[in-house]
XYZ file of C-alpha atoms in Angstrom:
54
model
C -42.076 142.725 -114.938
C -45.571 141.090 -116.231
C -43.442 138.503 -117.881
C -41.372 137.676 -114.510
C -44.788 137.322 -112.618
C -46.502 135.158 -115.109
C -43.442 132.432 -114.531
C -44.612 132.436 -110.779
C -46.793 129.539 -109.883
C -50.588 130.697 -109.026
C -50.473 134.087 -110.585
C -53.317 133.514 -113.025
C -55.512 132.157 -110.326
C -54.228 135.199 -107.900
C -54.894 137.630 -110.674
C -57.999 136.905 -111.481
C -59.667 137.528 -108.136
C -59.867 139.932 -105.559
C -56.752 142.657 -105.447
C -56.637 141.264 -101.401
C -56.449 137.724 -102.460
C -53.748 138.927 -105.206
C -51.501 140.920 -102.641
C -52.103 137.767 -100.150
C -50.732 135.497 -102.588
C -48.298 138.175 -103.220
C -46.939 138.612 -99.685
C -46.822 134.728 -99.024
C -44.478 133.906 -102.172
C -41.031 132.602 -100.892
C -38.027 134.852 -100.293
C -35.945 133.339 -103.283
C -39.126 134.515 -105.340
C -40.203 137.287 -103.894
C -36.567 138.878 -103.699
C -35.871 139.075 -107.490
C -39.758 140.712 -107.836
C -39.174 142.871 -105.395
C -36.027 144.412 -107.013
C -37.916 144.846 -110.238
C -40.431 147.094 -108.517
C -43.338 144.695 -108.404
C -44.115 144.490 -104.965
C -44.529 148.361 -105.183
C -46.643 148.699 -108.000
C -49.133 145.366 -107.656
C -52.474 147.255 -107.723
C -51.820 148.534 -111.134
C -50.432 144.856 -112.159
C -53.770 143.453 -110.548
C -56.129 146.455 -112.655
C -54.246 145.386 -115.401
C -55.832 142.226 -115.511
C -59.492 143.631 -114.799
């Protein structure tokens, strides 16, 4: 899941902020990138992805 997300242009940046900047960046991802995370589970579990980094 990590692995899939760090592929995705402006994770580090989103990541490394605020967890509201991170789930903004999150939410405004395109559907043919944000489909395939979705089925993984990510869009479910992105606070822990964001503590994770922090």
């Amino acid at each position: 899941m990590i692995k899939a997300l760090k592929k995705v242009k402006g994770f580090a940046k989103a990541v490394a902020g605020k967890y509201s900047d991170f789930k903004k960046w999150y939410n405004g991802l395109p559907w043919y990138v944000k489909g395939p995370l979705a089925a993984m589970g990510v869009g479910s579990d992105l606070y822990s992805i964001w503590q994770m980094f922090h």
